[in-house]
XYZ file of C-alpha atoms in Angstrom:
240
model
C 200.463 129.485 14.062
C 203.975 130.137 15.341
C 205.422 127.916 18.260
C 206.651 130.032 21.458
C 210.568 129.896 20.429
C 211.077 133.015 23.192
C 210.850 129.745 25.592
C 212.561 127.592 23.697
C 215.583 129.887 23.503
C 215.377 131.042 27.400
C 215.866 127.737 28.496
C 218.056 126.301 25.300
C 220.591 129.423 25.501
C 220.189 129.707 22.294
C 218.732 132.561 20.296
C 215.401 132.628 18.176
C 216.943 133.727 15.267
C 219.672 130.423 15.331
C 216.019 128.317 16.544
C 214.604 129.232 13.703
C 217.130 128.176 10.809
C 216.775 125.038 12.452
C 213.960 122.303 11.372
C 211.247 122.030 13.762
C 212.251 118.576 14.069
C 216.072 119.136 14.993
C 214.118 121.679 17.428
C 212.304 118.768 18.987
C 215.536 115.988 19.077
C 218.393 118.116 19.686
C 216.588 121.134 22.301
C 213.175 120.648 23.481
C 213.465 116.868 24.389
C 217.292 116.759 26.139
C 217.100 119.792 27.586
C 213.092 120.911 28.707
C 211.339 116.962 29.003
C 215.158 115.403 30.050
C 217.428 112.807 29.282
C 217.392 109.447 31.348
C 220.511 110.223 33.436
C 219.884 113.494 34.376
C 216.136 113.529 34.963
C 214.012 111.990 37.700
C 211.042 112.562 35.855
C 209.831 114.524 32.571
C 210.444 118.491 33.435
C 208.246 120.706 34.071
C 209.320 123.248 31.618
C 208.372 120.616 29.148
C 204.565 119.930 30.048
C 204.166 123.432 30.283
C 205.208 123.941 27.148
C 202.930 121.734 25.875
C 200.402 122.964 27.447
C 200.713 126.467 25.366
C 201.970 124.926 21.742
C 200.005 121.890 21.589
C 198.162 122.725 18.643
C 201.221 124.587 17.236
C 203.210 121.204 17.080
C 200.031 119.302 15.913
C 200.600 121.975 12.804
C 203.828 121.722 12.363
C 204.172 118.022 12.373
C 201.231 115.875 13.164
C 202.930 112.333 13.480
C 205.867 114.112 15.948
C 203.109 115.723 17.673
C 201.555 112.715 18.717
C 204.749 111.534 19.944
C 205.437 115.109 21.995
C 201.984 114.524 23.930
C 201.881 110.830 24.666
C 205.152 112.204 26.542
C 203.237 114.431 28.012
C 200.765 112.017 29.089
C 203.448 109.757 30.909
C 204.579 112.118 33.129
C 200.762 112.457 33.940
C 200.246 108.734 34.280
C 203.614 108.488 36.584
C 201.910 109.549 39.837
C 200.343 113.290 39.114
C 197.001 111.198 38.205
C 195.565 107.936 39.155
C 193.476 105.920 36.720
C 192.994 102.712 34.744
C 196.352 100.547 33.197
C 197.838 102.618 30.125
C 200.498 101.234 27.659
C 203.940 102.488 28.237
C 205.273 101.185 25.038
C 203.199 103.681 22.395
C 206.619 105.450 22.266
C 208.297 104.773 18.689
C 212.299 103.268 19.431
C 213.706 106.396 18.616
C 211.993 108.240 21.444
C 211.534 105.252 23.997
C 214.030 107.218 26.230
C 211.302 109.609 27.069
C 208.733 107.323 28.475
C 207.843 107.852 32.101
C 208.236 103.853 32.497
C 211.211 103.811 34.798
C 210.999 107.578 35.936
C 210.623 108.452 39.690
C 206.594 109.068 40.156
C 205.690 112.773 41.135
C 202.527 114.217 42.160
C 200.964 116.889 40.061
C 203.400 120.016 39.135
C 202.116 122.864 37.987
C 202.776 121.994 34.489
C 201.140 118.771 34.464
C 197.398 121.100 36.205
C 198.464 123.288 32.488
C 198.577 120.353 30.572
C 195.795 119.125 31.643
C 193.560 122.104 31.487
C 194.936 123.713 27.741
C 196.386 120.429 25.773
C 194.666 116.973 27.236
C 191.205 118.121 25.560
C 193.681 118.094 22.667
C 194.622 114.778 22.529
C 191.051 113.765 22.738
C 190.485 114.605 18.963
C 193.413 112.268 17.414
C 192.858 108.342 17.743
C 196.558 107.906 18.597
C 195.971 109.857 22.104
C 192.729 109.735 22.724
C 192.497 106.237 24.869
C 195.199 107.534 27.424
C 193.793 111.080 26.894
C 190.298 109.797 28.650
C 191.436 107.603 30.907
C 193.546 110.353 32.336
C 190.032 112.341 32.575
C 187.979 109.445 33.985
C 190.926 109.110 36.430
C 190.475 112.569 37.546
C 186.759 112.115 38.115
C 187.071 109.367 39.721
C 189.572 110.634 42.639
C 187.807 114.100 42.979
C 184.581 115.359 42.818
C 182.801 118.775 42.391
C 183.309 120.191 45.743
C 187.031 119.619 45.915
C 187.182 116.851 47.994
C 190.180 114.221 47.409
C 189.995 110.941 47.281
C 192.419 109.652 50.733
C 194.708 107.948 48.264
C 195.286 110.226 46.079
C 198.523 112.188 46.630
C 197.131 115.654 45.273
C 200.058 118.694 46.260
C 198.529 121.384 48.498
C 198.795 124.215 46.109
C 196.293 122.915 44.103
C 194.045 121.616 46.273
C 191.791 124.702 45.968
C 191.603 123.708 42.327
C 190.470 119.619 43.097
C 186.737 121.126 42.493
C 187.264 123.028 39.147
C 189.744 120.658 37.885
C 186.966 117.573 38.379
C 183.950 119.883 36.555
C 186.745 120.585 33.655
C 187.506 116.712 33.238
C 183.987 115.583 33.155
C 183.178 118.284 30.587
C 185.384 117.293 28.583
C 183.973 113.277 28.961
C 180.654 114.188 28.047
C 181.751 116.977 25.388
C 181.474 116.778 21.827
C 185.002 114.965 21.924
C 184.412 112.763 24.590
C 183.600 109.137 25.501
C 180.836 107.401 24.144
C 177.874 105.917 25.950
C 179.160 103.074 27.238
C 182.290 104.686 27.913
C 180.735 106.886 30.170
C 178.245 103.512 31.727
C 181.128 101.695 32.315
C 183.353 104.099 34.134
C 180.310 105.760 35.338
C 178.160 102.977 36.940
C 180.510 101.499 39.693
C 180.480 101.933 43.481
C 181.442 104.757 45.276
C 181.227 106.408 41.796
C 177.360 106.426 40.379
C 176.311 109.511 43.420
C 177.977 112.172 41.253
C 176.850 111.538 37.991
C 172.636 111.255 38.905
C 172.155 114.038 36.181
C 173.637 112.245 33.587
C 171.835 109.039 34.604
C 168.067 110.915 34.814
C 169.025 112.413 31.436
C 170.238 108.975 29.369
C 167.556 107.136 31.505
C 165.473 105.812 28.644
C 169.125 104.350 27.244
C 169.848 102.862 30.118
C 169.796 99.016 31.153
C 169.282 99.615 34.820
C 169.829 95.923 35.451
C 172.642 96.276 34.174
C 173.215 99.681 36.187
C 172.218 97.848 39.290
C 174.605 94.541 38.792
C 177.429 97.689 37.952
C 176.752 99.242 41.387
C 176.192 96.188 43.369
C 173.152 96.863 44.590
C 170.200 94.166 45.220
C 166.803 94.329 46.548
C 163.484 95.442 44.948
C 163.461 98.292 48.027
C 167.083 99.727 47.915
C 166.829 99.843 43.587
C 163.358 101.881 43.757
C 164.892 104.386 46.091
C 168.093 105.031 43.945
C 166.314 104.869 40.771
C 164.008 107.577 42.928
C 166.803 109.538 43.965
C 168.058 109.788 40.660
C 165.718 110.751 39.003
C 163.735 113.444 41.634
């Protein structure tokens, strides 16, 4: 595995042979953070250049170093968190001191780029496998889900850029793949995110095929839904 230094050096100005006498980690402090994610005072958010980046060498800087990889994508996930996707409360203080200047916390929020949708797509599944990134890693997904759904319709409040609203559809079927997938959330992960109103409609398959895990009072108290009538027609529609 060899990290893409032909990007590195475009934007650094400096060449690949003088990247590569360097340690991956004075790579990291002294080029790719400063100059591709940003520094505070020149940077309204976390560049582009970066999340694309880490969209192609995710598993590159997992190999190279594992502990400053983790660090690299919970960056990553930030920038997501800052406005490009809506979901559930995250932690902005995962960031060890020494990189604390690259958290999205203060940043100016900004609706999906291009390299957040390649982020997404080639390195979030990613962060699923590693316990440091996996609980922002799916609530990034379940936010997804939960402000799209399968035939690329948008949720009103969710500021989603115009280029890529051809890809709302696609980008909601790749997010709940990768819920349900062999890295995903657990059961009750998926009940609890799942089961709630406005929400339950577009996951009936995966409620007809846990059914016989399911505690559909539970379900029902989830949804808000009472009477013996209205419960036998959903459970009805569900499962027909």
């Amino acid at each position: 595995m060899e990290i893409d230094y032909d990007r590195i050096a475009l934007i650094s100005g400096i060449s690949k042979s003088e990247l590569k006498e360097l340690s991956w980690k004075e790579i990291v402090n002294e080029i790719l953070l400063p100059r591709m994610a940003g520094l505070p005072e020149t940077r309204q958010r976390i560049g582009d250049s970066f999340m694309s980046f880490m969209a192609y060498n995710a598993k590159e800087c997992v190999f190279l170093d594992k502990e400053l990889a983790m660090v690299l994508l919970e960056i990553a996930m930030q920038r997501l968190s800052n406005g490009a996707v809506l979901h559930e409360p995250t932690s902005w203080e995962t960031l060890p001191e020494a990189y604390k200047m690259y958290s999205s916390k203060w940043d100016e929020p900004g609706i999906m780029s291009e390299g957040c949708y390649k982020f997404i797509n080639q390195a979030l599944p990613l962060c699923l496998r590693y316990d440091e990134t996996r609980e922002h890693a799916l609530k990034i997904f379940f936010g997804l889900i939960s402000h799209l759904d399968e035939k690329g319709n948008i949720d009103v409040n969710y500021l989603f850029p115009s280029p890529l609203r051809k890809m709302a559809g696609s980008l909601y079927c790749f997010a709940k793949s990768q819920i349900e997938g062999r890295d995903g959330a657990s059961f009750e992960e998926i009940f609890n995110n799942y089961a709630r109103p406005g929400q339950w409609e577009k996951h009936k398959i995966w409620f007809a095929d846990n059914g016989d895990q399911i505690n559909w009072k539970k379900f029902f108290q989830a949804i808000r839904v009472k009477g013996l009538l209205r419960k036998y027609r959903i459970k009805k529609e569900i499962f027909s």
